[in-house]
């Protein structure tokens, strides 16, 4: 099996990392704290009978937080769907009011939900679609929307690094993405892709999230350092089975170097939030 197939064989490539779910939970806390809003797309969240889907949702924390922020009337009358390529992180029992099912973004969606959704959300997952698949993947997401519905994607810009350890982390991520034939620059292309695929009222907002020492909130800074430490651990595990530009010593020391650097000098995590509206409605 080719290395690219190993990383694109129908499962999340970090699902074997024992701390991955904790890393994802930390990410939700940190991003929610900095972005202030879960939904930047101008969806009327006071309207009853909404239909909202979160893709690449892991344990569904994003959509659970969103649902709990809405009025009781909207919560009870609306449909909330949480999907992921694997069910390994799905909560058991499922939270009230949220349905979960396994779905790869690279495959066709169930006909029952095509053209029916008010909002489709996905965060930090689009690189699972390689460079030959990415626009078709986004197009399938757009097909899920009803006329006038919104899509909102959040992706990271891996070109912003304050120190050598963070630079090495992004280089390792780039090495792994190269094996997957995917890009580390999808965030900067999202707005153009949305426009090219016919979305209207496309907007982009860039967030520079301070990590570690850079964050004036000490506790949030520590959470960011731990999140990146866990992320490095998962990537180093993956790097053991694919070619990279790193020596064994560089890989073995990266997690410690990253954590020390972020706690002592800080770092920046740049995220692009991009949204657009399907014509009509």
mmCIF file of C-alpha atoms in Angstrom:
data_model
loop_
_atom_site.group_PDB
_atom_site.id
_atom_site.type_symbol
_atom_site.label_atom_id
_atom_site.label_comp_id
_atom_site.label_asym_id
_atom_site.label_seq_id
_atom_site.Cartn_x
_atom_site.Cartn_y
_atom_site.Cartn_z
ATOM 1 C CA UNK A 1 0.000 0.000 0.000
ATOM 2 C CA UNK A 2 1.366 3.428 -0.934
ATOM 3 C CA UNK A 3 2.088 5.894 1.858
ATOM 4 C CA UNK A 4 -0.637 8.242 0.609
ATOM 5 C CA UNK A 5 -3.156 5.399 0.782
ATOM 6 C CA UNK A 6 -2.155 4.646 4.373
ATOM 7 C CA UNK A 7 -3.220 8.183 5.306
ATOM 8 C CA UNK A 8 -6.359 8.229 3.136
ATOM 9 C CA UNK A 9 -7.853 4.770 3.666
ATOM 10 C CA UNK A 10 -11.216 5.730 5.107
ATOM 11 C CA UNK A 11 -10.289 6.619 8.659
ATOM 12 C CA UNK A 12 -9.055 9.686 10.502
ATOM 13 C CA UNK A 13 -5.270 9.411 10.457
ATOM 14 C CA UNK A 14 -4.900 10.506 14.109
ATOM 15 C CA UNK A 15 -7.619 8.233 15.494
ATOM 16 C CA UNK A 16 -5.051 5.936 17.123
ATOM 17 C CA UNK A 17 -3.565 8.798 19.178
ATOM 18 C CA UNK A 18 -4.713 8.194 22.764
ATOM 19 C CA UNK A 19 -4.893 11.922 23.572
ATOM 20 C CA UNK A 20 -6.522 13.007 20.306
ATOM 21 C CA UNK A 21 -9.996 13.492 21.739
ATOM 22 C CA UNK A 22 -8.606 15.646 24.540
ATOM 23 C CA UNK A 23 -6.691 17.681 21.930
ATOM 24 C CA UNK A 24 -9.901 18.225 19.968
ATOM 25 C CA UNK A 25 -11.787 19.269 23.109
ATOM 26 C CA UNK A 26 -9.038 21.754 23.972
ATOM 27 C CA UNK A 27 -9.245 23.130 20.440
ATOM 28 C CA UNK A 28 -12.978 23.740 20.802
ATOM 29 C CA UNK A 29 -12.449 25.595 24.096
ATOM 30 C CA UNK A 30 -9.607 27.738 22.728
ATOM 31 C CA UNK A 31 -11.230 28.584 19.388
ATOM 32 C CA UNK A 32 -14.603 29.356 20.965
ATOM 33 C CA UNK A 33 -12.928 31.643 23.515
ATOM 34 C CA UNK A 34 -11.012 33.612 20.885
ATOM 35 C CA UNK A 35 -13.547 33.730 18.036
ATOM 36 C CA UNK A 36 -16.350 34.622 20.480
ATOM 37 C CA UNK A 37 -18.972 33.217 18.115
ATOM 38 C CA UNK A 38 -19.448 29.686 16.832
ATOM 39 C CA UNK A 39 -21.248 30.944 13.730
ATOM 40 C CA UNK A 40 -20.027 34.001 11.830
ATOM 41 C CA UNK A 41 -22.230 33.318 8.820
ATOM 42 C CA UNK A 42 -25.361 35.516 9.118
ATOM 43 C CA UNK A 43 -27.757 32.662 9.815
ATOM 44 C CA UNK A 44 -30.823 33.673 11.819
ATOM 45 C CA UNK A 45 -30.300 31.416 14.820
ATOM 46 C CA UNK A 46 -33.514 32.660 16.451
ATOM 47 C CA UNK A 47 -35.644 31.055 13.732
ATOM 48 C CA UNK A 48 -37.262 27.724 14.622
ATOM 49 C CA UNK A 49 -36.947 24.565 12.531
ATOM 50 C CA UNK A 50 -33.332 25.100 11.509
ATOM 51 C CA UNK A 51 -31.366 22.262 9.946
ATOM 52 C CA UNK A 52 -27.640 22.358 10.807
ATOM 53 C CA UNK A 53 -24.838 19.897 10.034
ATOM 54 C CA UNK A 54 -21.320 19.783 11.455
ATOM 55 C CA UNK A 55 -18.847 17.668 9.469
ATOM 56 C CA UNK A 56 -15.622 16.160 10.841
ATOM 57 C CA UNK A 57 -17.234 16.649 14.220
ATOM 58 C CA UNK A 58 -15.436 14.021 16.356
ATOM 59 C CA UNK A 59 -17.504 13.886 19.576
ATOM 60 C CA UNK A 60 -19.845 16.682 18.489
ATOM 61 C CA UNK A 61 -18.673 19.364 20.913
ATOM 62 C CA UNK A 62 -19.131 22.205 18.399
ATOM 63 C CA UNK A 63 -22.736 21.407 17.543
ATOM 64 C CA UNK A 64 -23.560 20.551 21.165
ATOM 65 C CA UNK A 65 -22.236 23.969 22.248
ATOM 66 C CA UNK A 66 -24.177 25.638 19.433
ATOM 67 C CA UNK A 67 -27.439 23.882 20.282
ATOM 68 C CA UNK A 68 -27.156 24.737 23.972
ATOM 69 C CA UNK A 69 -26.675 28.427 23.084
ATOM 70 C CA UNK A 70 -30.035 28.614 21.277
ATOM 71 C CA UNK A 71 -33.484 29.223 22.714
ATOM 72 C CA UNK A 72 -35.481 26.217 23.957
ATOM 73 C CA UNK A 73 -37.946 26.677 21.083
ATOM 74 C CA UNK A 74 -35.172 26.563 18.476
ATOM 75 C CA UNK A 75 -33.468 23.627 20.193
ATOM 76 C CA UNK A 76 -36.633 21.538 20.216
ATOM 77 C CA UNK A 77 -37.848 22.376 16.709
ATOM 78 C CA UNK A 78 -34.533 22.154 14.846
ATOM 79 C CA UNK A 79 -32.434 19.321 13.426
ATOM 80 C CA UNK A 80 -28.777 19.014 14.458
ATOM 81 C CA UNK A 81 -26.557 16.519 12.627
ATOM 82 C CA UNK A 82 -22.987 15.588 13.553
ATOM 83 C CA UNK A 83 -20.846 13.518 11.168
ATOM 84 C CA UNK A 84 -17.308 12.196 11.008
ATOM 85 C CA UNK A 85 -15.375 9.752 8.853
ATOM 86 C CA UNK A 86 -15.207 7.416 11.867
ATOM 87 C CA UNK A 87 -17.559 6.795 14.773
ATOM 88 C CA UNK A 88 -14.672 6.160 17.182
ATOM 89 C CA UNK A 89 -15.214 9.502 18.965
ATOM 90 C CA UNK A 90 -19.032 9.559 18.919
ATOM 91 C CA UNK A 91 -20.438 9.993 22.451
ATOM 92 C CA UNK A 92 -22.444 7.190 23.991
ATOM 93 C CA UNK A 93 -25.190 7.853 24.761
ATOM 94 C CA UNK A 94 -25.731 10.570 22.168
ATOM 95 C CA UNK A 95 -26.558 14.036 23.550
ATOM 96 C CA UNK A 96 -30.209 15.037 23.420
ATOM 97 C CA UNK A 97 -31.336 16.491 20.125
ATOM 98 C CA UNK A 98 -28.256 15.605 18.039
ATOM 99 C CA UNK A 99 -27.993 12.739 15.564
ATOM 100 C CA UNK A 100 -24.643 11.198 14.627
ATOM 101 C CA UNK A 101 -23.597 9.164 11.613
ATOM 102 C CA UNK A 102 -20.325 8.180 9.969
ATOM 103 C CA UNK A 103 -19.685 9.960 6.669
ATOM 104 C CA UNK A 104 -16.565 10.689 4.650
ATOM 105 C CA UNK A 105 -16.491 14.111 3.042
ATOM 106 C CA UNK A 106 -14.921 12.405 0.012
ATOM 107 C CA UNK A 107 -18.077 10.401 -0.701
ATOM 108 C CA UNK A 108 -21.602 11.307 -1.768
ATOM 109 C CA UNK A 109 -23.906 12.402 1.022
ATOM 110 C CA UNK A 110 -27.235 10.677 1.727
ATOM 111 C CA UNK A 111 -29.881 11.877 -0.714
ATOM 112 C CA UNK A 112 -32.230 12.494 2.219
ATOM 113 C CA UNK A 113 -30.270 15.556 3.353
ATOM 114 C CA UNK A 114 -29.151 16.983 -0.005
ATOM 115 C CA UNK A 115 -30.662 20.435 -0.545
ATOM 116 C CA UNK A 116 -32.157 20.557 2.951
ATOM 117 C CA UNK A 117 -29.735 22.371 5.271
ATOM 118 C CA UNK A 118 -29.604 25.951 6.553
ATOM 119 C CA UNK A 119 -25.982 25.715 7.698
ATOM 120 C CA UNK A 120 -23.080 23.393 6.990
ATOM 121 C CA UNK A 121 -20.008 23.779 9.204
ATOM 122 C CA UNK A 122 -16.589 22.149 9.129
ATOM 123 C CA UNK A 123 -13.379 23.009 10.946
ATOM 124 C CA UNK A 124 -9.751 21.955 10.458
ATOM 125 C CA UNK A 125 -10.534 18.945 8.280
ATOM 126 C CA UNK A 126 -10.489 19.941 4.597
ATOM 127 C CA UNK A 127 -6.900 18.695 3.977
ATOM 128 C CA UNK A 128 -8.373 15.178 4.110
ATOM 129 C CA UNK A 129 -9.356 16.030 0.527
ATOM 130 C CA UNK A 130 -6.263 15.995 -1.658
ATOM 131 C CA UNK A 131 -5.541 18.670 -4.232
ATOM 132 C CA UNK A 132 -7.429 16.860 -6.993
ATOM 133 C CA UNK A 133 -10.489 16.358 -4.762
ATOM 134 C CA UNK A 134 -10.830 19.527 -2.752
ATOM 135 C CA UNK A 135 -13.109 21.620 -4.967
ATOM 136 C CA UNK A 136 -15.400 18.667 -5.724
ATOM 137 C CA UNK A 137 -15.536 18.005 -1.979
ATOM 138 C CA UNK A 138 -16.603 21.585 -1.257
ATOM 139 C CA UNK A 139 -19.161 21.373 -4.071
ATOM 140 C CA UNK A 140 -20.790 18.347 -2.420
ATOM 141 C CA UNK A 141 -21.065 20.321 0.811
ATOM 142 C CA UNK A 142 -22.726 23.184 -1.064
ATOM 143 C CA UNK A 143 -25.197 20.705 -2.559
ATOM 144 C CA UNK A 144 -26.390 19.935 0.979
ATOM 145 C CA UNK A 145 -27.657 23.502 1.416
ATOM 146 C CA UNK A 146 -31.146 24.673 0.644
ATOM 147 C CA UNK A 147 -31.272 27.853 -1.502
ATOM 148 C CA UNK A 148 -30.151 30.713 0.741
ATOM 149 C CA UNK A 149 -28.347 28.375 3.141
ATOM 150 C CA UNK A 150 -24.823 29.078 4.398
ATOM 151 C CA UNK A 151 -21.585 27.142 4.529
ATOM 152 C CA UNK A 152 -18.857 28.065 7.052
ATOM 153 C CA UNK A 153 -15.397 26.502 7.036
ATOM 154 C CA UNK A 154 -12.499 27.187 9.412
ATOM 155 C CA UNK A 155 -8.964 26.206 8.396
ATOM 156 C CA UNK A 156 -5.474 26.904 9.743
ATOM 157 C CA UNK A 157 -2.687 28.830 8.032
ATOM 158 C CA UNK A 158 0.457 26.821 8.744
ATOM 159 C CA UNK A 159 2.864 29.482 7.460
ATOM 160 C CA UNK A 160 2.786 31.602 10.630
ATOM 161 C CA UNK A 161 5.371 30.503 13.206
ATOM 162 C CA UNK A 162 7.083 32.548 15.933
ATOM 163 C CA UNK A 163 9.876 30.162 16.943
ATOM 164 C CA UNK A 164 12.012 27.250 15.709
ATOM 165 C CA UNK A 165 9.949 24.493 17.350
ATOM 166 C CA UNK A 166 6.699 25.813 15.889
ATOM 167 C CA UNK A 167 8.465 26.105 12.527
ATOM 168 C CA UNK A 168 9.542 22.458 12.809
ATOM 169 C CA UNK A 169 5.997 21.430 13.736
ATOM 170 C CA UNK A 170 4.567 23.106 10.655
ATOM 171 C CA UNK A 171 7.343 21.571 8.527
ATOM 172 C CA UNK A 172 6.413 18.116 9.816
ATOM 173 C CA UNK A 173 2.754 18.792 9.087
ATOM 174 C CA UNK A 174 3.721 19.919 5.584
ATOM 175 C CA UNK A 175 5.773 16.737 5.061
ATOM 176 C CA UNK A 176 2.795 14.577 6.029
ATOM 177 C CA UNK A 177 0.417 16.627 3.888
ATOM 178 C CA UNK A 178 2.787 16.169 0.946
ATOM 179 C CA UNK A 179 2.574 12.397 1.394
ATOM 180 C CA UNK A 180 -1.218 12.761 1.364
ATOM 181 C CA UNK A 181 -0.978 14.934 -1.782
ATOM 182 C CA UNK A 182 -2.878 17.614 0.073
ATOM 183 C CA UNK A 183 -1.998 21.254 0.731
ATOM 184 C CA UNK A 184 -0.949 23.188 3.805
ATOM 185 C CA UNK A 185 -2.319 26.386 2.245
ATOM 186 C CA UNK A 186 -6.017 25.566 1.917
ATOM 187 C CA UNK A 187 -7.004 28.309 4.386
ATOM 188 C CA UNK A 188 -5.787 31.068 2.081
ATOM 189 C CA UNK A 189 -7.629 29.557 -0.901
ATOM 190 C CA UNK A 190 -11.008 29.008 0.741
ATOM 191 C CA UNK A 191 -12.533 32.373 -0.150
ATOM 192 C CA UNK A 192 -11.579 32.012 -3.818
ATOM 193 C CA UNK A 193 -12.847 28.435 -3.976
ATOM 194 C CA UNK A 194 -16.186 29.451 -2.466
ATOM 195 C CA UNK A 195 -16.543 32.237 -5.020
ATOM 196 C CA UNK A 196 -15.485 30.008 -7.929
ATOM 197 C CA UNK A 197 -18.128 27.453 -6.920
ATOM 198 C CA UNK A 198 -20.900 30.028 -7.155
ATOM 199 C CA UNK A 199 -21.476 31.056 -3.561
ATOM 200 C CA UNK A 200 -22.650 34.602 -2.912
ATOM 201 C CA UNK A 201 -21.853 37.045 -0.092
ATOM 202 C CA UNK A 202 -18.551 35.275 0.584
ATOM 203 C CA UNK A 203 -16.608 36.690 3.520
ATOM 204 C CA UNK A 204 -13.325 35.873 5.234
ATOM 205 C CA UNK A 205 -12.205 36.668 8.775
ATOM 206 C CA UNK A 206 -8.695 35.903 10.038
ATOM 207 C CA UNK A 207 -8.070 35.100 13.698
ATOM 208 C CA UNK A 208 -4.592 35.057 15.256
ATOM 209 C CA UNK A 209 -5.065 32.993 18.401
ATOM 210 C CA UNK A 210 -2.324 33.592 21.004
ATOM 211 C CA UNK A 211 -0.918 30.335 22.330
ATOM 212 C CA UNK A 212 0.991 29.755 25.567
ATOM 213 C CA UNK A 213 2.917 32.755 26.883
ATOM 214 C CA UNK A 214 1.384 34.978 24.176
ATOM 215 C CA UNK A 215 -2.096 34.624 25.667
ATOM 216 C CA UNK A 216 -2.946 37.176 28.387
ATOM 217 C CA UNK A 217 -5.254 34.550 29.904
ATOM 218 C CA UNK A 218 -2.730 32.283 31.649
ATOM 219 C CA UNK A 219 -5.045 29.286 31.874
ATOM 220 C CA UNK A 220 -6.050 29.550 28.222
ATOM 221 C CA UNK A 221 -2.376 29.861 27.309
ATOM 222 C CA UNK A 222 -1.584 26.617 29.139
ATOM 223 C CA UNK A 223 -4.439 24.881 27.374
ATOM 224 C CA UNK A 224 -3.034 26.013 24.035
ATOM 225 C CA UNK A 225 0.407 24.680 24.904
ATOM 226 C CA UNK A 226 -1.072 21.321 25.884
ATOM 227 C CA UNK A 227 -3.169 21.176 22.713
ATOM 228 C CA UNK A 228 -0.130 21.731 20.486
ATOM 229 C CA UNK A 229 1.908 19.257 22.536
ATOM 230 C CA UNK A 230 -0.735 16.592 21.917
ATOM 231 C CA UNK A 231 -0.834 17.520 18.235
ATOM 232 C CA UNK A 232 2.916 17.035 17.905
ATOM 233 C CA UNK A 233 2.672 13.647 19.626
ATOM 234 C CA UNK A 234 0.100 12.458 17.113
ATOM 235 C CA UNK A 235 2.069 13.679 14.095
ATOM 236 C CA UNK A 236 5.307 12.128 15.360
ATOM 237 C CA UNK A 237 3.496 8.790 15.629
ATOM 238 C CA UNK A 238 2.318 9.132 12.021
ATOM 239 C CA UNK A 239 5.807 10.184 10.902
ATOM 240 C CA UNK A 240 7.139 6.810 12.011
ATOM 241 C CA UNK A 241 5.423 5.168 9.038
ATOM 242 C CA UNK A 242 5.919 7.727 6.244
ATOM 243 C CA UNK A 243 8.956 9.550 4.815
ATOM 244 C CA UNK A 244 9.710 13.005 6.263
ATOM 245 C CA UNK A 245 12.605 15.460 6.282
ATOM 246 C CA UNK A 246 13.253 14.868 10.009
ATOM 247 C CA UNK A 247 15.943 12.882 11.778
ATOM 248 C CA UNK A 248 14.930 10.505 14.564
ATOM 249 C CA UNK A 249 16.365 12.882 17.155
ATOM 250 C CA UNK A 250 14.409 15.817 15.743
ATOM 251 C CA UNK A 251 11.200 13.814 15.946
ATOM 252 C CA UNK A 252 11.929 12.443 19.421
ATOM 253 C CA UNK A 253 12.543 15.918 20.859
ATOM 254 C CA UNK A 254 9.885 17.899 18.996
ATOM 255 C CA UNK A 255 7.078 17.570 21.545
ATOM 256 C CA UNK A 256 9.265 18.760 24.414
ATOM 257 C CA UNK A 257 10.788 21.579 22.371
ATOM 258 C CA UNK A 258 7.367 22.730 21.261
ATOM 259 C CA UNK A 259 5.907 22.773 24.764
ATOM 260 C CA UNK A 260 8.932 24.612 26.214
ATOM 261 C CA UNK A 261 8.881 27.203 23.433
ATOM 262 C CA UNK A 262 5.172 27.938 23.674
ATOM 263 C CA UNK A 263 5.218 28.232 27.469
ATOM 264 C CA UNK A 264 8.312 30.467 27.488
ATOM 265 C CA UNK A 265 7.889 32.696 24.422
ATOM 266 C CA UNK A 266 4.412 31.923 23.088
ATOM 267 C CA UNK A 267 3.053 31.278 19.649
ATOM 268 C CA UNK A 268 0.340 32.225 17.179
ATOM 269 C CA UNK A 269 -2.281 29.941 15.648
ATOM 270 C CA UNK A 270 -3.788 31.629 12.594
ATOM 271 C CA UNK A 271 -7.247 30.509 11.526
ATOM 272 C CA UNK A 272 -9.296 31.594 8.535
ATOM 273 C CA UNK A 273 -13.070 31.573 8.973
ATOM 274 C CA UNK A 274 -14.793 31.751 5.583
ATOM 275 C CA UNK A 275 -18.498 31.662 4.849
ATOM 276 C CA UNK A 276 -20.802 32.060 1.875
ATOM 277 C CA UNK A 277 -24.446 31.751 0.846
ATOM 278 C CA UNK A 278 -25.979 29.426 -1.718
ATOM 279 C CA UNK A 279 -27.886 31.454 -4.334
ATOM 280 C CA UNK A 280 -31.665 31.629 -4.117
ATOM 281 C CA UNK A 281 -33.955 31.487 -1.160
#
